[in-house]
Amino acid sequence: MLSTTKIFGCIADPISHVKAPTIFTSIFKDKNIDAVMIPIHVSQDNLINVIEALKGIKNFCGLTVTIPHKTSVTHLCDILEPDAEITGAVNWIKFDKERKLVGNNFDGKGFVNGFLKNNYFLKNKTICLFGAGGAATSIACSLVNENIKHLKIINRDIKKAQNLNKTINAKFSNVKVDVFSKNNYSLKDCDVIINATSLGLKAHDELPFDVKKTSRNSIIADIIMQPKETELLKEAKSLGRSIHYGKYMIESQIDLVGRFFKIW
Ligand code: NDP
């Protein structure tokens, strides 16, 4: 590390599962960019103080934001890019020349780009999304731009799923979206089923849904990155379903991040 090294941060609570500091520091190295990303473990009640302090560090360029800060940090941003505005969540913050905070959200585009890059298709597909938190919201808003046939949203807290449906309907009228309670849904007609909940992060988490109830030709996607192969994906693989790993979502954000910070 040099005195000129640019610093990026990854802000989260808990922090142990985050992969971004390792991934991005190694990308900076590969691209000969004099920068590092450090993990920053901050609880909700300290978020404002920490962000204010980071503004004062001149070689601190920006942050990736994860659980539980994605929504609360939107209120601390001076400018929100369209994807952050629509989803009401921020997963990247840039400190501009005047040290203003510019919030963006690449989760949804990251998922979609990674999925398509893996030679899977979304056009005309029926997709079931488990979750209605920050990542699920962003993914849902990107999916509806991909000419899908039908989006089904299922979340433990059904009100959050209904709110997500309202957000989508207010911005995009071109796609059929339905919300189902966690006890009353069918997966048989779904081509793609995405776990965008935090289930799978912890070793003894229950599976978000029963893979046996999915069609044999369906693709099961997880957005959990750690472990790489979640219990859900192991079960899906053992039942002969096609699977899609969570790591592709972050890997596909790399180009978007480079353009946002104008660093590659
Ligand atoms: P949020 O806290 O915003 O949302 C969490 C979601 O998980 C909610 O839908 C919540 O449901 C659901 N959930 C949590 N616990 C349970 C449970 N016990 N049973 C059923 N549902 C549950 O988190 P994010 O949306 O930001 O992130 C979700 C996950 O995605 C995280 O694990 C994160 O690591 C991962 N992620 C991966 C990325 C990647 O690039 N691969 C990028 C971003 C996130 P409810 O509303 O009912 O509480």
Coordinates of C-alpha atoms and ligand atoms in Angstrom, one line a residue:
M1 CA 0.0 0.0 0.0
L2 CA 1.3 3.5 -0.9
S3 CA 0.5 6.9 0.5
T4 CA -1.5 7.6 -2.7
T5 CA -3.6 4.4 -2.4
K6 CA -7.3 5.0 -2.9
I7 CA -9.6 3.5 -0.3
F8 CA -13.0 1.9 -0.9
G9 CA -15.1 0.3 1.8
C10 CA -17.7 -2.4 2.3
I11 CA -20.1 -1.5 5.0
A12 CA -22.2 -4.2 6.6
D13 CA -23.4 -5.7 9.9
P14 CA -22.7 -8.6 10.3
I15 CA -19.5 -8.5 8.3
S16 CA -18.1 -12.0 8.4
H17 CA -19.9 -13.3 5.2
V18 CA -18.9 -10.3 2.9
K19 CA -16.8 -11.2 -0.1
A20 CA -16.5 -7.8 -1.7
P21 CA -13.3 -6.6 0.0
T22 CA -11.5 -9.7 -1.2
I23 CA -13.0 -9.6 -4.7
F24 CA -12.4 -5.9 -5.3
T25 CA -9.0 -5.7 -3.8
S26 CA -7.9 -8.5 -6.0
I27 CA -9.5 -6.8 -9.1
F28 CA -7.6 -3.6 -8.3
K29 CA -4.4 -5.5 -8.1
D30 CA -5.1 -7.4 -11.4
K31 CA -5.9 -4.1 -13.1
N32 CA -2.8 -2.3 -11.6
I33 CA -5.1 0.2 -9.9
D34 CA -3.6 1.7 -6.7
A35 CA -6.6 1.0 -4.5
V36 CA -7.9 -1.4 -1.7
M37 CA -11.3 -2.2 -0.3
I38 CA -11.6 -2.6 3.4
P39 CA -14.5 -4.2 5.4
I40 CA -16.3 -1.7 7.7
H41 CA -18.4 -3.2 10.4
V42 CA -21.0 -0.7 11.4
S43 CA -24.3 -1.1 13.2
Q44 CA -27.4 0.8 12.2
D45 CA -27.2 3.3 15.0
N46 CA -23.7 4.4 14.0
L47 CA -24.3 4.6 10.3
I48 CA -24.7 8.4 10.1
N49 CA -21.6 9.1 12.2
V50 CA -19.5 6.7 10.1
I51 CA -20.6 8.2 6.8
E52 CA -20.0 11.7 8.0
A53 CA -16.5 10.7 9.1
L54 CA -15.7 9.0 5.8
K55 CA -16.6 12.2 3.9
G56 CA -13.7 13.8 5.7
I57 CA -11.2 11.2 4.4
K58 CA -10.0 12.6 1.1
N59 CA -8.6 9.4 -0.3
F60 CA -11.8 7.5 0.6
C61 CA -13.6 7.1 -2.8
G62 CA -16.7 5.1 -2.1
L63 CA -18.4 2.2 -0.6
T64 CA -20.4 -0.9 -1.4
V65 CA -23.3 -1.2 1.0
T66 CA -25.0 -4.4 2.2
I67 CA -27.2 -5.7 5.1
P68 CA -28.7 -3.9 6.9
H69 CA -27.8 -0.4 5.5
K70 CA -29.1 -0.5 1.9
T71 CA -32.3 1.4 2.6
S72 CA -31.3 3.7 5.4
V73 CA -28.3 4.9 3.5
T74 CA -30.5 6.3 0.7
H75 CA -31.5 9.1 3.1
L76 CA -27.8 10.0 3.5
C77 CA -27.1 10.3 -0.2
D78 CA -27.1 13.8 -1.9
I79 CA -27.9 12.3 -5.3
L80 CA -29.6 9.0 -6.2
E81 CA -29.1 7.5 -9.6
P82 CA -32.3 6.1 -11.3
D83 CA -31.8 2.5 -10.2
A84 CA -31.4 3.5 -6.6
E85 CA -34.3 5.9 -6.8
I86 CA -36.7 3.2 -8.2
T87 CA -35.7 0.5 -5.8
G88 CA -35.3 2.8 -2.7
A89 CA -32.1 1.0 -2.0
V90 CA -28.4 1.8 -2.5
N91 CA -25.6 -0.8 -2.9
W92 CA -22.8 1.5 -4.1
I93 CA -21.9 5.0 -3.0
K94 CA -19.5 7.3 -4.7
F95 CA -18.0 10.4 -3.0
D96 CA -17.8 13.0 -5.8
K97 CA -15.3 15.9 -6.1
E98 CA -17.3 18.0 -3.7
R99 CA -17.6 15.0 -1.3
K100 CA -21.3 14.7 -2.1
L101 CA -22.7 11.2 -1.9
V102 CA -24.0 9.6 -5.1
G103 CA -26.0 6.5 -4.5
N104 CA -26.5 3.7 -7.1
N105 CA -27.8 0.2 -7.2
F106 CA -26.3 -2.5 -9.4
D107 CA -27.9 -5.6 -7.7
G108 CA -30.7 -6.0 -10.2
K109 CA -28.6 -5.4 -13.3
G110 CA -25.9 -7.6 -11.8
F111 CA -28.3 -10.5 -11.3
V112 CA -29.8 -10.1 -14.8
N113 CA -26.4 -9.7 -16.6
G114 CA -24.9 -12.7 -14.7
F115 CA -27.9 -14.9 -15.5
L116 CA -27.9 -14.0 -19.2
K117 CA -24.1 -14.4 -19.4
N118 CA -24.6 -17.9 -18.1
N119 CA -26.6 -18.6 -21.3
Y120 CA -30.0 -18.7 -19.5
F121 CA -32.9 -16.7 -20.9
L122 CA -35.5 -14.5 -19.3
K123 CA -37.7 -13.5 -22.2
N124 CA -41.3 -14.9 -21.9
K125 CA -40.4 -16.8 -18.8
T126 CA -42.4 -17.2 -15.6
I127 CA -40.2 -16.3 -12.7
C128 CA -40.7 -16.8 -9.0
L129 CA -38.8 -14.5 -6.7
F130 CA -38.4 -15.4 -3.0
G131 CA -37.8 -12.3 -0.9
A132 CA -38.9 -8.6 -0.9
G133 CA -35.9 -7.0 0.8
G134 CA -33.3 -4.7 -0.8
A135 CA -31.7 -7.3 -3.2
A136 CA -35.1 -8.8 -4.2
T137 CA -36.5 -5.3 -4.9
S138 CA -33.6 -4.5 -7.2
I139 CA -33.8 -7.8 -9.0
A140 CA -37.5 -7.5 -9.5
C141 CA -37.2 -4.0 -11.0
S142 CA -34.6 -5.3 -13.4
L143 CA -36.4 -8.5 -14.3
V144 CA -39.5 -6.6 -15.4
N145 CA -37.4 -4.8 -18.0
E146 CA -36.4 -8.2 -19.6
N147 CA -39.7 -9.0 -21.4
I148 CA -40.6 -11.7 -18.9
K149 CA -44.1 -13.3 -19.0
H150 CA -45.0 -13.3 -15.3
L151 CA -43.3 -12.5 -12.0
K152 CA -44.5 -14.2 -8.8
I153 CA -43.2 -12.7 -5.6
I154 CA -43.3 -14.6 -2.3
N155 CA -42.0 -13.2 1.0
R156 CA -42.4 -14.2 4.7
D157 CA -43.7 -10.7 5.4
I158 CA -46.4 -10.5 2.7
K159 CA -46.9 -6.7 3.2
K160 CA -43.4 -6.2 1.9
A161 CA -44.1 -8.3 -1.1
Q162 CA -47.3 -6.3 -1.7
N163 CA -45.4 -3.0 -1.4
L164 CA -42.8 -4.3 -3.9
N165 CA -45.6 -5.1 -6.3
K166 CA -46.9 -1.6 -5.9
T167 CA -43.5 -0.2 -6.7
I168 CA -43.3 -2.3 -9.8
N169 CA -46.8 -1.4 -11.0
A170 CA -46.1 2.3 -10.5
K171 CA -43.0 2.3 -12.7
F172 CA -43.5 -0.6 -15.1
S173 CA -47.0 -1.5 -16.5
N174 CA -45.8 -4.0 -19.1
V175 CA -45.6 -7.1 -17.0
K176 CA -47.9 -9.4 -15.0
V177 CA -46.9 -9.4 -11.3
D178 CA -48.5 -11.4 -8.5
V179 CA -47.9 -11.8 -4.8
F180 CA -48.4 -15.0 -2.9
S181 CA -48.2 -15.8 0.8
K182 CA -45.5 -18.2 1.9
N183 CA -48.1 -20.9 2.5
N184 CA -50.0 -20.6 -0.7
Y185 CA -48.1 -20.8 -4.0
S186 CA -47.3 -23.1 -6.8
L187 CA -43.9 -23.5 -8.4
K188 CA -44.9 -26.0 -11.1
D189 CA -45.3 -23.4 -13.8
C190 CA -42.1 -21.4 -13.0
D191 CA -39.2 -21.5 -15.4
V192 CA -36.8 -19.7 -13.0
I193 CA -36.9 -19.6 -9.2
I194 CA -34.7 -17.2 -7.4
N195 CA -33.8 -17.2 -3.7
A196 CA -33.3 -13.5 -2.9
T197 CA -33.9 -14.0 0.9
S198 CA -31.0 -14.3 3.4
L199 CA -31.9 -18.0 3.9
G200 CA -28.8 -20.1 3.2
L201 CA -26.4 -17.7 4.7
K202 CA -26.4 -19.5 8.0
A203 CA -25.5 -23.2 8.3
H204 CA -28.8 -24.4 9.7
D205 CA -31.2 -22.2 7.8
E206 CA -34.3 -23.9 6.4
L207 CA -34.6 -24.1 2.6
P208 CA -36.6 -21.1 1.2
F209 CA -38.8 -23.6 -0.7
D210 CA -39.2 -27.2 -1.5
V211 CA -37.2 -28.0 -4.7
K212 CA -39.3 -31.2 -5.2
K213 CA -42.2 -28.9 -6.0
T214 CA -40.5 -27.3 -8.9
S215 CA -40.6 -28.4 -12.5
R216 CA -37.8 -30.7 -13.7
N217 CA -36.8 -28.1 -16.4
S218 CA -36.7 -25.2 -14.0
I219 CA -33.5 -23.2 -13.2
I220 CA -32.9 -22.6 -9.5
A221 CA -30.9 -19.4 -8.8
D222 CA -29.5 -18.3 -5.4
I223 CA -28.0 -14.9 -4.6
I224 CA -26.2 -16.1 -1.5
M225 CA -22.5 -16.0 -2.2
Q226 CA -21.2 -17.6 1.0
P227 CA -21.3 -20.6 0.9
K228 CA -20.8 -20.8 -2.9
E229 CA -23.1 -23.8 -3.1
T230 CA -25.9 -23.3 -0.7
E231 CA -28.0 -26.2 0.7
L232 CA -30.7 -25.0 -1.8
L233 CA -28.4 -25.3 -4.8
K234 CA -27.1 -28.7 -3.5
E235 CA -30.6 -30.0 -3.3
A236 CA -31.5 -28.6 -6.7
K237 CA -28.4 -30.1 -8.3
S238 CA -29.2 -33.5 -6.7
L239 CA -32.7 -33.4 -8.2
G240 CA -31.3 -32.6 -11.6
R241 CA -32.3 -29.0 -11.8
S242 CA -30.1 -26.4 -13.5
I243 CA -28.5 -24.1 -11.0
H244 CA -27.1 -20.5 -10.9
Y245 CA -24.7 -19.4 -8.2
G246 CA -24.9 -16.2 -6.2
K247 CA -21.4 -15.2 -7.1
Y248 CA -22.4 -14.3 -10.7
M249 CA -24.5 -11.4 -9.4
I250 CA -21.5 -9.7 -7.8
E251 CA -19.1 -10.6 -10.6
S252 CA -21.5 -9.0 -13.1
Q253 CA -21.4 -5.8 -11.2
I254 CA -17.7 -5.3 -11.7
D255 CA -18.1 -3.6 -15.1
L256 CA -20.9 -1.4 -13.8
V257 CA -18.8 -0.4 -10.8
G258 CA -15.8 0.4 -13.0
R259 CA -17.9 2.8 -15.1
F260 CA -19.6 4.4 -12.1
F261 CA -16.3 5.3 -10.5
K262 CA -14.6 5.8 -13.9
I263 CA -11.7 3.6 -12.8
W264 CA -11.8 1.0 -15.6
Ligands
NDP1 P1 -32.8 -7.6 3.3 O1 -32.5 -7.7 4.8 O2 -33.1 -6.4 2.7 O3 -33.9 -8.7 3.0 C1 -33.8 -10.0 3.6 C2 -34.9 -10.9 2.9 O4 -34.7 -12.2 3.4 C3 -36.3 -10.4 3.2 O5 -37.1 -10.8 2.1 C4 -36.6 -11.3 4.4 O6 -38.0 -11.6 4.6 C5 -36.0 -12.6 4.0 N1 -35.7 -13.4 5.2 C6 -34.8 -13.2 6.1 N2 -34.8 -14.2 7.1 C7 -35.8 -15.0 6.7 C8 -36.4 -16.2 7.2 N3 -35.9 -16.8 8.3 N4 -37.4 -16.8 6.5 C9 -37.9 -16.3 5.4 N5 -37.4 -15.2 4.8 C10 -36.4 -14.5 5.5 O7 -31.4 -8.2 2.7 P2 -30.9 -8.1 1.2 O8 -32.1 -8.2 0.3 O9 -30.0 -6.9 1.0 O10 -30.0 -9.4 1.0 C11 -30.6 -10.7 1.0 C12 -29.4 -11.7 0.8 O11 -28.8 -11.5 -0.5 C13 -28.3 -11.6 1.8 O12 -28.0 -12.8 2.3 C14 -27.1 -11.1 1.0 O13 -25.9 -11.6 1.4 C15 -27.4 -11.6 -0.4 N6 -26.9 -10.7 -1.5 C16 -26.2 -11.2 -2.5 C17 -25.7 -10.3 -3.5 C18 -24.8 -10.9 -4.6 O14 -24.2 -10.1 -5.3 N7 -24.8 -12.2 -4.8 C19 -26.0 -8.9 -3.5 C20 -26.9 -8.5 -2.4 C21 -27.3 -9.3 -1.4 P3 -38.9 -10.6 5.5 O15 -39.2 -9.4 4.7 O16 -40.1 -11.4 5.8 O17 -38.1 -10.2 6.7

